[in-house]
Tab-separated table of C-alpha atoms in Angstrom:
chain	number	residue	atom	x	y	z
A	1	UNK	CA	60.422	32.035	165.643
A	2	UNK	CA	57.820	29.361	166.424
A	3	UNK	CA	54.814	30.309	168.541
A	4	UNK	CA	55.710	33.996	168.344
A	5	UNK	CA	59.016	33.577	170.223
A	6	UNK	CA	61.892	34.806	168.020
A	7	UNK	CA	64.281	32.290	169.633
A	8	UNK	CA	62.105	29.173	169.493
A	9	UNK	CA	62.787	26.241	167.164
A	10	UNK	CA	59.955	23.726	166.831
A	11	UNK	CA	59.656	20.499	164.817
A	12	UNK	CA	56.825	18.029	164.164
A	13	UNK	CA	56.853	14.270	164.675
A	14	UNK	CA	58.645	12.179	162.040
A	15	UNK	CA	56.821	11.594	158.748
A	16	UNK	CA	54.177	14.246	159.478
A	17	UNK	CA	53.637	17.958	159.236
A	18	UNK	CA	50.602	18.043	161.518
A	19	UNK	CA	51.741	16.499	164.844
A	20	UNK	CA	53.555	19.277	166.695
A	21	UNK	CA	52.698	18.433	170.311
A	22	UNK	CA	55.418	16.321	171.986
A	23	UNK	CA	54.330	13.059	173.632
A	24	UNK	CA	56.157	10.020	175.000
A	25	UNK	CA	55.496	8.180	171.719
A	26	UNK	CA	56.547	10.769	169.119
A	27	UNK	CA	59.539	12.925	168.170
A	28	UNK	CA	57.857	16.338	168.078
A	29	UNK	CA	59.526	18.990	170.176
A	30	UNK	CA	60.875	22.482	170.602
A	31	UNK	CA	63.745	24.382	172.175
A	32	UNK	CA	64.686	27.985	172.882
A	33	UNK	CA	68.016	28.852	171.267
A	34	UNK	CA	70.358	30.672	173.645
A	35	UNK	CA	70.858	33.880	171.668
A	36	UNK	CA	70.341	37.626	171.925
A	37	UNK	CA	69.166	37.647	168.307
A	38	UNK	CA	66.074	36.410	166.556
A	39	UNK	CA	65.973	33.326	164.347
A	40	UNK	CA	65.872	34.354	160.695
A	41	UNK	CA	66.967	31.460	158.507
A	42	UNK	CA	67.829	27.765	158.431
A	43	UNK	CA	70.194	26.268	155.854
A	44	UNK	CA	70.843	22.528	155.361
A	45	UNK	CA	74.543	21.645	155.590
A	46	UNK	CA	76.563	18.434	155.708
A	47	UNK	CA	74.618	16.162	158.100
A	48	UNK	CA	73.064	19.049	159.998
A	49	UNK	CA	71.222	22.330	159.675
A	50	UNK	CA	72.664	25.755	160.322
A	51	UNK	CA	70.308	28.126	162.150
A	52	UNK	CA	71.120	31.778	161.562
A	53	UNK	CA	69.960	34.484	163.924
A	54	UNK	CA	70.398	38.228	163.698
A	55	UNK	CA	73.363	37.840	166.096
A	56	UNK	CA	74.973	34.406	165.684
A	57	UNK	CA	74.829	30.904	164.167
A	58	UNK	CA	73.868	27.530	165.681
A	59	UNK	CA	74.008	23.965	164.428
A	60	UNK	CA	71.032	21.615	164.697
A	61	UNK	CA	71.882	17.916	164.362
A	62	UNK	CA	69.492	14.952	164.532
A	63	UNK	CA	70.557	12.600	167.358
A	64	UNK	CA	67.525	10.306	167.599
A	65	UNK	CA	65.049	9.433	170.352
A	66	UNK	CA	65.163	11.153	173.711
A	67	UNK	CA	66.868	14.450	172.780
A	68	UNK	CA	65.876	14.261	169.043
A	69	UNK	CA	68.166	17.198	168.118
A	70	UNK	CA	71.353	18.629	169.564
A	71	UNK	CA	72.069	22.339	169.263
A	72	UNK	CA	75.453	24.025	169.466
A	73	UNK	CA	76.695	27.560	169.004
A	74	UNK	CA	78.676	27.612	165.734
A	75	UNK	CA	79.726	31.260	165.687
A	76	UNK	CA	79.215	34.618	167.395
A	77	UNK	CA	78.948	38.106	165.866
A	78	UNK	CA	78.093	36.529	162.508
A	79	UNK	CA	74.341	37.051	162.305
A	80	UNK	CA	72.486	37.138	158.997
A	81	UNK	CA	70.957	40.477	157.892
A	82	UNK	CA	67.630	39.044	156.766
A	83	UNK	CA	65.559	35.888	156.255
A	84	UNK	CA	66.708	35.363	152.640
A	85	UNK	CA	70.305	36.624	152.872
A	86	UNK	CA	71.933	33.183	153.036
A	87	UNK	CA	72.029	30.040	150.922
A	88	UNK	CA	73.454	26.546	150.911
A	89	UNK	CA	75.441	24.944	148.088
A	90	UNK	CA	77.472	21.714	147.998
A	91	UNK	CA	76.909	21.247	151.760
A	92	UNK	CA	78.290	24.726	152.564
A	93	UNK	CA	76.317	27.737	153.812
A	94	UNK	CA	77.114	31.353	152.928
A	95	UNK	CA	75.371	34.519	154.093
A	96	UNK	CA	75.599	38.281	154.383
A	97	UNK	CA	76.162	39.678	157.846
A	98	UNK	CA	75.913	43.326	158.837
A	99	UNK	CA	79.599	44.060	158.094
A	100	UNK	CA	80.958	40.928	156.362
A	101	UNK	CA	80.133	37.779	154.423
A	102	UNK	CA	80.389	34.411	156.200
A	103	UNK	CA	80.597	30.726	155.344
A	104	UNK	CA	80.092	27.485	157.266
A	105	UNK	CA	81.449	24.176	155.984
A	106	UNK	CA	80.455	21.986	158.920
A	107	UNK	CA	83.566	22.690	160.979
A	108	UNK	CA	83.039	26.339	161.866
A	109	UNK	CA	81.915	29.797	160.818
A	110	UNK	CA	84.484	31.838	158.933
A	111	UNK	CA	84.425	35.391	157.586
A	112	UNK	CA	84.927	35.374	153.805
A	113	UNK	CA	87.692	37.557	152.365
A	114	UNK	CA	85.935	40.130	150.157
A	115	UNK	CA	87.770	42.835	148.242
A	116	UNK	CA	84.509	44.758	147.588
A	117	UNK	CA	83.121	44.519	151.140
A	118	UNK	CA	83.906	48.141	152.045
A	119	UNK	CA	81.908	49.325	149.031
A	120	UNK	CA	78.928	47.020	149.694
A	121	UNK	CA	78.652	47.714	153.422
A	122	UNK	CA	79.272	51.437	152.895
A	123	UNK	CA	76.455	51.702	150.330
A	124	UNK	CA	73.652	49.558	151.732
A	125	UNK	CA	70.340	50.828	153.083
A	126	UNK	CA	70.464	49.544	156.667
A	127	UNK	CA	66.769	50.312	157.162
A	128	UNK	CA	65.876	47.815	154.406
A	129	UNK	CA	68.177	44.863	155.207
A	130	UNK	CA	65.239	42.444	155.141
A	131	UNK	CA	65.164	42.986	151.368
A	132	UNK	CA	68.552	41.297	150.903
A	133	UNK	CA	68.252	38.059	148.940
A	134	UNK	CA	70.796	35.436	148.013
A	135	UNK	CA	70.826	33.121	144.989
A	136	UNK	CA	73.066	30.333	143.754
A	137	UNK	CA	73.956	30.167	140.084
A	138	UNK	CA	75.345	26.620	139.968
A	139	UNK	CA	76.213	26.692	136.276
A	140	UNK	CA	78.719	29.511	136.850
A	141	UNK	CA	79.763	28.707	140.427
A	142	UNK	CA	78.341	31.979	141.735
A	143	UNK	CA	76.553	33.189	144.844
A	144	UNK	CA	74.709	36.479	144.251
A	145	UNK	CA	73.370	38.857	146.888
A	146	UNK	CA	70.853	41.514	145.838
A	147	UNK	CA	70.552	44.487	148.170
A	148	UNK	CA	69.180	48.042	148.337
A	149	UNK	CA	71.780	50.795	147.958
A	150	UNK	CA	71.893	53.568	150.552
A	151	UNK	CA	69.287	55.751	148.791
A	152	UNK	CA	66.994	52.967	147.557
A	153	UNK	CA	63.898	51.289	148.976
A	154	UNK	CA	64.263	48.298	146.615
A	155	UNK	CA	67.150	45.982	145.803
A	156	UNK	CA	69.025	47.818	143.075
A	157	UNK	CA	72.562	46.469	143.538
A	158	UNK	CA	74.221	43.079	143.521
A	159	UNK	CA	77.457	41.579	144.726
A	160	UNK	CA	78.574	38.244	143.300
A	161	UNK	CA	81.116	35.784	144.652
A	162	UNK	CA	82.517	33.277	142.170
A	163	UNK	CA	83.577	30.395	144.405
A	164	UNK	CA	85.267	28.505	141.567
A	165	UNK	CA	87.547	31.377	140.617
A	166	UNK	CA	87.656	33.086	144.027
A	167	UNK	CA	86.707	36.626	143.017
A	168	UNK	CA	83.955	39.183	143.658
A	169	UNK	CA	82.061	41.491	141.268
A	170	UNK	CA	79.560	44.313	141.692
A	171	UNK	CA	76.470	45.112	139.632
A	172	UNK	CA	73.394	47.299	139.294
A	173	UNK	CA	69.923	45.753	138.951
A	174	UNK	CA	66.742	46.320	137.047
A	175	UNK	CA	64.966	43.167	138.275
A	176	UNK	CA	63.850	41.815	141.627
A	177	UNK	CA	64.041	38.013	141.355
A	178	UNK	CA	65.971	35.124	139.803
A	179	UNK	CA	65.618	31.345	139.448
A	180	UNK	CA	68.622	29.113	138.833
A	181	UNK	CA	68.605	27.432	135.403
A	182	UNK	CA	68.709	23.988	137.069
A	183	UNK	CA	65.372	24.529	138.842
């Protein structure tokens, strides 16, 4: 959402955070992503970054001088619900969409099988989706999403995916943040 355009990706010159204007002698630049959504989140993945919009997902890969980055559509109808609703772990990205959970391992976007999805997406406050957060609990091999239930204005529920064991669990919350023990 650089420069007030919800589709614009912008990057500074190498080794700086202050040189944003492109010239013939630097690698600063920008591009408008071809999407109907707005950019909400970027997640580093194996050798590239995954850019999540409210509608779809795009890869951003460094290619060097001239073009600097290449951008490709990675998936459609897989947008993220909010700016903190996705996370990367072990080179893989996972996120909550409006009706499903998704993952990207570098080769493509895939919906994640979720036996509690009907419950989560049937009891989420759709007016407060920007409150959804996602955390990684590396010690236990878990990805946790915190979200507001249908009648709540704060995140009061959680859904956890254990990627080591391949199962999902639900929970109620009485807190609003978390930091992984490895931080």
